[in-house]
Amino acid sequence: MSAPSPTPTPTPTPPRKVFGHLSLPERTFVADALRAETVGGVLLLIAAVTALIWANAPALGDSYDSVSHFHIGPEALGLDLSVAHWAADGLLAIFFFVAGIELKRELVAGDLKDPKAAVLPVVAAVCGMAVPALVYTLTNVTGGGSLAGWAVPTATDIAFALAVLAVIGTSLPSALRAFLLTLAVVDDLFAILIIAVFFTDTIDFAALGGAVAGLAVFWLLLRKGVHGWYVYLPLALVIWALMYNSGVHATIAGVAMGLMLRCHRHEGEAHSPGEHIEHLVRPLSAGLAVPLFALFSAGVSISGGALGHVFTRPETLGVVLGLVVGKALGIFGGTWLTARFTRASLSDDLEWGDVFAVATLAGIGFTVSLLIGELAFGGDATMSDEVKAAVLIGSLIAAVLASILLKVRNAKYRRLCDAEERDDDLDGIPDIYEEDEPEYHLRMAAIYDRKAAEHRRIAEVKAAERHALAEVTGGAGEENDRPA
């Protein structure tokens, strides 16, 4: 009787790397998306500074308030809104439309498609929203403040964060930038849910039903392959108006329509419809809609007394601590715990201090935080302005801290970015994505052979020149040694 064959020992799978290299298509998408967001973030920064100057310059008087509260729109349709209201409910619907497309793309073609890869940004985003809310709540419970603003410090403004990176001139590796972008997408999703669930007081079910019917028509037209902006734009405006009149925040309409777009590519398509529309609408969102919202939301009166209230009132102090402390601890803690319990290891090129710096940068909670602050304290103009000031100060502190932490490691980041961009074989694909391919090494061998041959040719020329020079010098010496 033959002995049983030994059971083969399974090959251990290598531990998964946290913040490892992105796939080439994902890296290309992230680079394009962040480029647009960075430009929009700079415009956002300019708009915020302009708003503060406009609202506080004595020479301009009350013109900021006059323009912000100027009403325009058809009253019969319930749309006689102030300019600031149009910016918050109308223009931000474009921003959330793009956010909906980004979320859909992440779910069907990005990092969120793979459950193992999705765990990290989702857990980090959830912790990055839960901890700031907890910090705000504890601050106001102990200080006797209002709990209405618990959601204000939960949001991250990716455009503003990228603008800070552009201003300080640091270079984050693509994996950390992608993490920041995915984190912001998940963050936007939960912010949308918070707005829909917690800031809807009364619902007009007839208007809501009309909005849902409009969304159904929108979906059917997409599925039938109907093309033409002249079809979808009027329908989108009707859906938005019905959603606004229903009592549900009108930006939800933008998200819903964004989620309906197809973001996976069919055979022969260079871009999916969602990617194409996002490419067209993102500049409008980042370059116009969000900066105009900031212009009419960030203009709060700044005085010594107002700044003092930010650090003495529990509501405003809770917002500052939530953004600066809660965001950093929540995102870093969620990332570390995920890596710890999934047995994933940090990329060899990075340290946990890099993750903490990015978590601190996520404490910039400008656009959505301002929106939630208006919704939470809309009935108290003074408190609303003070909460806005707290958002600005908290975001500024987070930006300064993150800038310091990132600058310390900037030389390392530049080396990593240079390695990611290196393309020695000049085929248009970074070498880091081809190092496991034999063809790449054959191309590099041919390049080095050509370089070696060129250097040998140069060496021969130089040797010949040196030999000729030696002969001339030697001959001249003999001529000079002859007797007169």
Coordinates of C-alpha atoms in Angstrom, one line a residue:
M1 CA 0.0 0.0 0.0
S2 CA 1.5 3.3 -1.1
A3 CA 1.9 6.1 1.4
P4 CA -0.5 9.0 1.0
S5 CA 1.0 11.9 -0.8
P6 CA 1.8 14.8 1.4
T7 CA -0.6 17.7 1.4
P8 CA 0.9 20.7 -0.4
T9 CA 1.7 23.6 1.8
P10 CA -0.4 26.6 0.7
T11 CA 1.6 29.6 -0.5
P12 CA 1.1 32.5 2.0
T13 CA -0.4 35.5 0.4
P14 CA 1.6 38.7 0.8
P15 CA 0.1 41.3 3.1
R16 CA -2.0 43.9 1.3
K17 CA -0.3 47.3 1.2
V18 CA -2.1 50.4 2.4
F19 CA -1.6 53.4 0.0
G20 CA 0.3 51.3 -2.6
H21 CA 0.6 52.3 -6.2
L22 CA -2.7 52.9 -8.1
S23 CA -3.6 51.2 -11.3
L24 CA -2.7 53.2 -14.4
P25 CA -6.3 54.0 -15.4
E26 CA -7.2 55.0 -11.8
R27 CA -4.0 57.1 -11.6
T28 CA -4.9 58.9 -14.8
F29 CA -8.5 59.6 -13.6
V30 CA -7.3 60.9 -10.2
A31 CA -4.8 63.2 -11.9
D32 CA -7.4 64.7 -14.2
A33 CA -10.0 65.1 -11.4
L34 CA -7.6 66.6 -9.0
R35 CA -6.3 69.1 -11.6
A36 CA -9.8 70.5 -12.1
E37 CA -10.5 70.5 -8.3
T38 CA -7.2 72.3 -7.6
V39 CA -8.1 75.1 -10.1
G40 CA -11.5 75.3 -8.5
G41 CA -10.0 75.4 -5.1
V42 CA -7.9 78.4 -5.9
L43 CA -11.0 80.2 -7.2
L44 CA -12.8 79.1 -4.0
L45 CA -10.0 80.6 -1.9
I46 CA -10.2 83.8 -3.8
A47 CA -14.0 84.0 -3.5
A48 CA -13.8 83.5 0.3
V49 CA -11.2 86.2 0.8
T50 CA -13.2 88.5 -1.5
A51 CA -16.3 87.9 0.6
L52 CA -14.6 88.7 3.8
I53 CA -13.1 91.9 2.4
W54 CA -16.5 92.9 0.9
A55 CA -18.4 92.2 4.1
N56 CA -15.9 94.0 6.4
A57 CA -14.7 97.0 4.3
P58 CA -16.2 100.2 5.8
A59 CA -16.2 101.9 2.4
L60 CA -18.5 99.3 0.9
G61 CA -21.1 99.8 3.7
D62 CA -23.9 97.3 3.7
S63 CA -23.7 96.5 0.0
Y64 CA -22.7 92.9 0.8
D65 CA -25.9 92.3 2.7
S66 CA -28.0 94.2 0.2
V67 CA -26.8 92.0 -2.7
S68 CA -26.9 88.8 -0.7
H69 CA -30.5 89.4 0.3
F70 CA -31.7 90.8 -3.0
H71 CA -34.7 88.6 -4.1
I72 CA -35.1 87.3 -7.7
G73 CA -37.2 84.6 -9.3
P74 CA -40.8 83.7 -10.1
E75 CA -42.9 84.0 -6.9
A76 CA -45.8 82.0 -8.4
L77 CA -43.5 79.0 -8.6
G78 CA -42.3 79.4 -5.0
L79 CA -38.9 80.4 -6.3
D80 CA -38.7 84.1 -5.2
L81 CA -35.3 83.5 -3.5
S82 CA -32.5 85.7 -2.3
V83 CA -29.2 85.7 -4.2
A84 CA -27.5 83.9 -1.3
H85 CA -30.4 81.3 -1.3
W86 CA -30.0 80.8 -5.1
A87 CA -26.3 80.1 -4.5
A88 CA -26.9 77.6 -1.7
D89 CA -29.9 75.7 -3.2
G90 CA -29.3 76.3 -6.9
L91 CA -25.7 76.5 -7.7
L92 CA -24.7 73.8 -5.1
A93 CA -27.1 71.4 -6.9
I94 CA -24.5 71.5 -9.7
F95 CA -21.7 70.7 -7.2
F96 CA -23.7 67.8 -5.8
F97 CA -24.6 66.6 -9.3
V98 CA -20.8 66.2 -9.9
A99 CA -20.5 64.5 -6.5
G100 CA -23.2 62.0 -7.5
I101 CA -21.3 61.2 -10.7
E102 CA -18.0 60.8 -8.8
L103 CA -19.7 58.5 -6.3
K104 CA -21.3 56.4 -9.0
R105 CA -18.0 56.1 -10.8
E106 CA -16.2 55.0 -7.6
L107 CA -18.9 52.4 -7.0
V108 CA -18.7 50.8 -10.5
A109 CA -15.2 51.5 -11.7
G110 CA -13.1 53.0 -8.9
D111 CA -11.7 52.0 -5.5
L112 CA -15.2 51.4 -4.0
K113 CA -15.9 48.7 -6.5
D114 CA -13.6 46.3 -4.7
P115 CA -14.9 45.6 -1.2
K116 CA -11.4 45.0 0.2
A117 CA -10.2 48.3 -1.2
A118 CA -13.4 50.2 -0.3
V119 CA -13.1 49.3 3.4
L120 CA -10.3 51.7 4.1
P121 CA -11.7 55.0 2.7
V122 CA -15.3 54.1 3.9
V123 CA -14.2 53.4 7.5
A124 CA -11.9 56.4 7.5
A125 CA -14.7 58.7 6.2
V126 CA -17.2 57.3 8.7
C127 CA -14.8 57.8 11.6
G128 CA -13.8 61.2 10.2
M129 CA -17.5 62.3 10.5
A130 CA -18.4 60.5 13.7
V131 CA -15.5 61.7 15.8
P132 CA -16.0 65.5 14.9
A133 CA -19.7 65.1 15.7
L134 CA -18.8 63.5 19.0
V135 CA -16.2 66.3 19.8
Y136 CA -18.9 68.9 19.0
T137 CA -21.5 67.1 21.1
L138 CA -19.2 66.7 24.1
T139 CA -18.1 70.3 23.9
N140 CA -21.7 71.6 24.0
V141 CA -22.9 69.1 26.6
T142 CA -20.2 70.2 29.0
G143 CA -20.5 73.9 28.0
G144 CA -24.3 74.0 27.9
G145 CA -24.5 74.9 24.2
S146 CA -26.9 73.9 21.5
L147 CA -26.6 70.5 19.8
A148 CA -28.1 71.7 16.6
G149 CA -24.7 72.2 14.9
W150 CA -23.4 68.6 15.5
A151 CA -23.1 68.0 11.8
V152 CA -21.2 71.2 10.9
P153 CA -17.7 69.9 11.4
T154 CA -18.3 66.6 9.7
A155 CA -17.6 67.7 6.1
T156 CA -14.3 67.8 4.1
D157 CA -13.8 70.3 1.3
I158 CA -11.6 68.5 -1.2
A159 CA -11.3 71.6 -3.5
F160 CA -10.1 73.8 -0.7
A161 CA -7.7 71.1 0.6
L162 CA -6.2 70.8 -2.9
A163 CA -5.9 74.6 -3.2
V164 CA -3.9 74.6 0.1
L165 CA -1.6 71.9 -1.5
A166 CA -1.2 74.1 -4.6
V167 CA -0.4 77.3 -2.5
I168 CA 2.2 75.6 -0.3
G169 CA 3.7 73.9 -3.2
T170 CA 3.9 70.4 -1.8
S171 CA 3.8 67.2 -3.8
L172 CA 1.7 64.3 -2.4
P173 CA 2.2 60.8 -3.9
S174 CA -0.8 59.8 -6.1
A175 CA -1.9 57.1 -3.6
L176 CA -2.4 59.8 -0.8
R177 CA -4.1 62.1 -3.3
A178 CA -6.5 59.3 -4.4
F179 CA -7.2 58.5 -0.7
L180 CA -8.1 62.2 -0.1
L181 CA -10.3 62.3 -3.2
T182 CA -12.1 59.0 -2.3
L183 CA -12.5 60.1 1.3
A184 CA -14.1 63.3 0.1
V185 CA -16.5 61.4 -2.2
V186 CA -17.7 59.1 0.7
D187 CA -17.8 62.2 2.9
D188 CA -20.1 64.0 0.5
L189 CA -22.4 61.0 0.4
F190 CA -22.9 61.0 4.1
A191 CA -23.2 64.8 4.1
I192 CA -26.0 64.4 1.6
L193 CA -27.7 61.9 3.8
I194 CA -27.4 64.1 6.8
I195 CA -28.9 67.0 4.9
A196 CA -31.8 64.9 3.6
V197 CA -32.6 63.2 6.9
F198 CA -31.9 65.8 9.6
F199 CA -32.6 69.1 7.9
T200 CA -36.0 68.4 6.3
D201 CA -38.7 69.8 8.6
T202 CA -41.9 69.5 6.5
I203 CA -42.6 67.7 3.3
D204 CA -45.0 68.6 0.5
F205 CA -45.7 65.1 -0.8
A206 CA -47.3 66.3 -4.0
A207 CA -44.1 68.2 -5.0
L208 CA -42.0 65.4 -3.8
G209 CA -44.0 62.9 -5.9
G210 CA -43.6 65.2 -8.9
A211 CA -39.8 65.3 -8.3
V212 CA -39.7 61.5 -8.1
A213 CA -41.7 61.2 -11.3
G214 CA -39.4 63.6 -13.0
L215 CA -36.4 61.5 -11.8
A216 CA -38.1 58.4 -13.2
V217 CA -38.5 60.1 -16.6
F218 CA -34.8 61.2 -16.4
W219 CA -33.8 57.6 -15.8
L220 CA -35.9 56.2 -18.6
L221 CA -34.5 58.7 -21.1
L222 CA -31.0 57.7 -20.1
R223 CA -31.8 54.0 -20.5
K224 CA -33.4 54.5 -23.9
G225 CA -30.2 56.3 -25.0
V226 CA -31.9 59.7 -25.7
H227 CA -29.3 62.4 -26.3
G228 CA -29.4 66.2 -26.3
W229 CA -28.9 68.7 -23.5
Y230 CA -32.1 70.5 -24.7
V231 CA -34.0 67.4 -23.3
Y232 CA -32.2 66.9 -20.0
L233 CA -31.6 70.5 -18.9
P234 CA -35.2 71.6 -18.9
L235 CA -36.2 68.3 -17.2
A236 CA -33.4 68.8 -14.6
L237 CA -34.7 72.3 -13.8
V238 CA -38.2 71.0 -13.3
I239 CA -36.9 68.2 -11.0
W240 CA -34.9 70.7 -9.0
A241 CA -37.8 73.2 -8.6
L242 CA -40.2 70.4 -7.5
M243 CA -37.5 69.1 -5.0
Y244 CA -37.0 72.5 -3.6
N245 CA -40.8 73.1 -3.1
S246 CA -41.1 69.6 -1.5
G247 CA -39.1 70.8 1.5
V248 CA -36.3 68.3 0.9
H249 CA -33.1 70.2 0.2
A250 CA -32.9 70.9 -3.5
T251 CA -29.3 69.7 -3.8
I252 CA -30.6 66.1 -3.3
A253 CA -32.0 66.4 -6.8
G254 CA -28.5 67.0 -8.2
V255 CA -27.1 63.9 -6.4
A256 CA -30.0 61.7 -7.6
M257 CA -29.5 62.7 -11.2
G258 CA -25.7 62.2 -11.0
L259 CA -26.2 58.7 -9.6
M260 CA -28.4 57.7 -12.5
L261 CA -25.7 58.3 -15.2
R262 CA -23.9 55.3 -16.5
C263 CA -20.3 55.3 -15.5
H264 CA -19.0 52.0 -16.9
R265 CA -17.7 51.9 -20.5
H266 CA -19.3 49.7 -23.2
E267 CA -17.1 48.1 -25.8
G268 CA -15.6 50.7 -28.2
E269 CA -16.3 53.6 -25.8
A270 CA -13.4 55.9 -24.9
H271 CA -15.5 57.4 -22.1
S272 CA -18.7 56.5 -20.4
P273 CA -21.6 59.0 -20.5
G274 CA -21.0 59.8 -16.9
E275 CA -17.3 60.5 -17.4
H276 CA -18.2 62.6 -20.5
I277 CA -20.8 64.7 -18.7
E278 CA -18.6 65.1 -15.6
H279 CA -15.8 66.4 -17.8
L280 CA -18.2 69.0 -19.2
V281 CA -19.9 70.0 -15.9
R282 CA -17.0 69.8 -13.4
P283 CA -15.4 73.2 -14.7
L284 CA -18.8 74.8 -14.2
S285 CA -19.1 73.4 -10.7
A286 CA -15.5 74.1 -9.6
G287 CA -15.1 77.3 -11.5
L288 CA -18.4 79.0 -11.0
A289 CA -21.0 77.3 -8.7
V290 CA -18.9 76.7 -5.7
P291 CA -16.9 80.0 -5.8
L292 CA -20.2 81.9 -6.1
F293 CA -21.6 80.0 -3.1
A294 CA -18.5 80.9 -1.1
L295 CA -18.8 84.5 -2.1
F296 CA -22.3 84.8 -0.7
S297 CA -21.8 82.5 2.3
A298 CA -18.3 83.4 3.7
G299 CA -19.0 87.1 4.1
V300 CA -19.2 87.3 7.9
S301 CA -18.3 90.3 10.0
I302 CA -14.9 89.9 11.6
S303 CA -14.2 91.8 14.7
G304 CA -12.2 91.3 17.9
G305 CA -15.4 90.5 19.8
A306 CA -16.6 88.1 17.1
L307 CA -13.3 86.2 17.1
G308 CA -13.4 86.0 20.8
H309 CA -16.9 84.4 20.7
V310 CA -15.5 81.7 18.5
F311 CA -13.4 80.4 21.3
T312 CA -15.8 81.1 24.2
R313 CA -19.2 79.9 22.9
P314 CA -19.6 76.1 23.1
E315 CA -21.3 76.0 19.7
T316 CA -18.4 77.7 17.8
L317 CA -15.7 76.1 19.9
G318 CA -17.2 72.7 19.1
V319 CA -17.0 73.5 15.4
V320 CA -13.3 74.5 15.6
L321 CA -12.3 71.5 17.7
G322 CA -14.4 69.2 15.6
L323 CA -12.6 70.3 12.4
V324 CA -9.1 70.5 13.8
V325 CA -9.0 67.7 16.4
G326 CA -12.0 65.5 15.5
K327 CA -11.2 65.2 11.8
A328 CA -7.5 64.4 12.3
L329 CA -8.1 61.8 15.0
G330 CA -11.2 60.2 13.3
I331 CA -9.6 59.7 9.9
F332 CA -6.2 58.7 11.3
G333 CA -7.8 56.4 13.8
G334 CA -10.1 54.8 11.3
T335 CA -7.2 54.2 8.9
W336 CA -5.0 52.7 11.5
L337 CA -7.7 50.4 12.9
T338 CA -8.6 49.2 9.4
A339 CA -5.0 48.4 8.6
R340 CA -4.6 46.7 12.0
F341 CA -7.6 44.5 11.8
T342 CA -7.3 43.6 8.1
R343 CA -3.6 42.8 8.5
A344 CA -2.7 45.3 5.9
S345 CA 0.7 47.0 6.0
L346 CA 1.6 50.6 5.2
S347 CA 3.4 51.2 1.9
D348 CA 7.2 51.0 2.3
D349 CA 7.5 54.5 0.9
L350 CA 5.2 56.1 3.5
E351 CA 5.0 56.5 7.3
W352 CA 2.0 56.9 9.6
G353 CA 2.9 60.5 10.0
D354 CA 2.0 61.1 6.4
V355 CA -1.4 59.6 7.0
F356 CA -1.9 61.9 10.0
A357 CA -0.9 65.0 7.9
V358 CA -3.5 64.1 5.2
A359 CA -6.1 63.5 8.0
T360 CA -5.3 67.0 9.4
L361 CA -5.7 68.4 5.9
A362 CA -9.2 66.9 5.7
G363 CA -10.1 69.2 8.6
I364 CA -10.7 71.9 6.0
G365 CA -14.5 71.7 5.9
F366 CA -15.5 74.8 4.0
T367 CA -18.3 74.5 1.4
V368 CA -20.6 71.8 2.9
S369 CA -19.8 72.9 6.5
L370 CA -21.0 76.4 5.6
L371 CA -24.1 75.0 4.1
I372 CA -24.9 72.8 7.1
G373 CA -24.2 75.7 9.4
E374 CA -26.8 77.8 7.5
L375 CA -29.4 74.9 7.8
A376 CA -28.7 74.2 11.5
F377 CA -28.9 77.8 12.7
G378 CA -30.9 79.4 9.9
G379 CA -33.4 80.9 12.5
D380 CA -30.6 82.7 14.4
A381 CA -28.7 85.1 12.1
T382 CA -26.1 86.0 14.8
M383 CA -25.3 82.4 15.7
S384 CA -25.3 81.5 12.0
D385 CA -22.6 84.1 11.3
E386 CA -20.6 83.0 14.3
V387 CA -20.7 79.4 13.2
K388 CA -19.5 80.5 9.7
A389 CA -16.7 82.3 11.4
A390 CA -15.9 79.2 13.3
V391 CA -15.8 77.1 10.1
L392 CA -13.4 79.6 8.5
I393 CA -11.1 79.7 11.6
G394 CA -11.2 75.9 12.1
S395 CA -10.4 75.4 8.4
L396 CA -7.6 77.9 8.5
I397 CA -6.0 76.2 11.6
A398 CA -6.3 72.8 10.0
A399 CA -4.7 74.2 6.8
V400 CA -1.8 75.7 8.6
L401 CA -1.1 72.6 10.7
A402 CA -1.4 70.3 7.6
S403 CA 1.0 72.6 5.7
I404 CA 3.6 72.4 8.4
L405 CA 3.3 68.6 8.6
L406 CA 3.4 68.1 4.9
K407 CA 6.3 70.6 4.3
V408 CA 8.5 68.6 6.7
R409 CA 8.2 65.6 4.3
N410 CA 8.1 67.5 1.0
A411 CA 11.5 66.4 -0.1
K412 CA 10.5 62.8 0.3
Y413 CA 7.2 63.4 -1.5
R414 CA 9.0 65.0 -4.5
R415 CA 11.3 61.9 -4.8
L416 CA 8.2 59.6 -4.8
C417 CA 6.4 61.8 -7.4
D418 CA 9.5 61.9 -9.6
A419 CA 9.7 58.1 -9.4
E420 CA 6.0 57.8 -10.3
E421 CA 6.5 60.1 -13.3
R422 CA 9.7 58.6 -14.7
D423 CA 9.4 57.2 -18.2
D424 CA 12.9 56.2 -19.3
D425 CA 11.8 54.1 -22.2
L426 CA 9.7 57.0 -23.6
D427 CA 6.6 55.0 -24.3
G428 CA 4.2 57.3 -22.5
I429 CA 3.6 54.9 -19.6
P430 CA 5.5 55.5 -16.3
D431 CA 8.1 52.9 -15.7
I432 CA 6.8 51.9 -12.3
Y433 CA 3.8 50.2 -14.1
E434 CA 6.0 48.2 -16.4
E435 CA 8.8 46.9 -14.2
D436 CA 7.3 43.3 -14.2
E437 CA 7.1 43.2 -18.0
P438 CA 10.0 41.5 -19.9
E439 CA 9.3 43.8 -22.9
Y440 CA 10.1 46.9 -20.8
H441 CA 13.5 45.5 -19.8
L442 CA 14.3 44.6 -23.4
R443 CA 13.4 48.1 -24.4
M444 CA 15.6 49.5 -21.6
A445 CA 18.5 47.1 -22.6
A446 CA 18.3 48.4 -26.2
I447 CA 18.3 52.0 -25.0
Y448 CA 21.4 51.3 -22.8
D449 CA 23.1 49.5 -25.7
R450 CA 22.6 52.5 -27.9
K451 CA 23.9 54.8 -25.1
A452 CA 26.9 52.5 -24.5
A453 CA 27.7 52.5 -28.2
E454 CA 27.5 56.2 -28.3
H455 CA 29.8 56.5 -25.3
R456 CA 32.3 54.1 -26.9
R457 CA 32.3 56.2 -30.0
I458 CA 32.9 59.4 -28.0
A459 CA 35.6 57.6 -26.0
E460 CA 37.4 56.6 -29.3
V461 CA 37.1 60.1 -30.7
K462 CA 38.5 61.6 -27.4
A463 CA 41.3 59.0 -27.3
A464 CA 42.2 59.8 -30.9
E465 CA 42.2 63.5 -30.2
R466 CA 44.4 63.0 -27.2
H467 CA 46.9 60.8 -29.1
A468 CA 47.1 63.3 -31.9
L469 CA 47.7 66.1 -29.4
A470 CA 50.5 64.1 -27.8
E471 CA 52.2 63.5 -31.1
V472 CA 52.0 67.2 -32.0
T473 CA 53.4 68.1 -28.5
G474 CA 56.1 65.5 -28.7
G475 CA 57.2 66.6 -32.2
A476 CA 57.4 70.2 -31.2
G477 CA 59.6 69.2 -28.3
E478 CA 62.1 67.4 -30.6
E479 CA 62.2 70.4 -33.0
N480 CA 63.1 72.7 -30.1
D481 CA 65.8 70.4 -28.8
R482 CA 67.9 70.6 -32.0
P483 CA 71.2 72.6 -31.7
A484 CA 71.2 76.1 -33.2

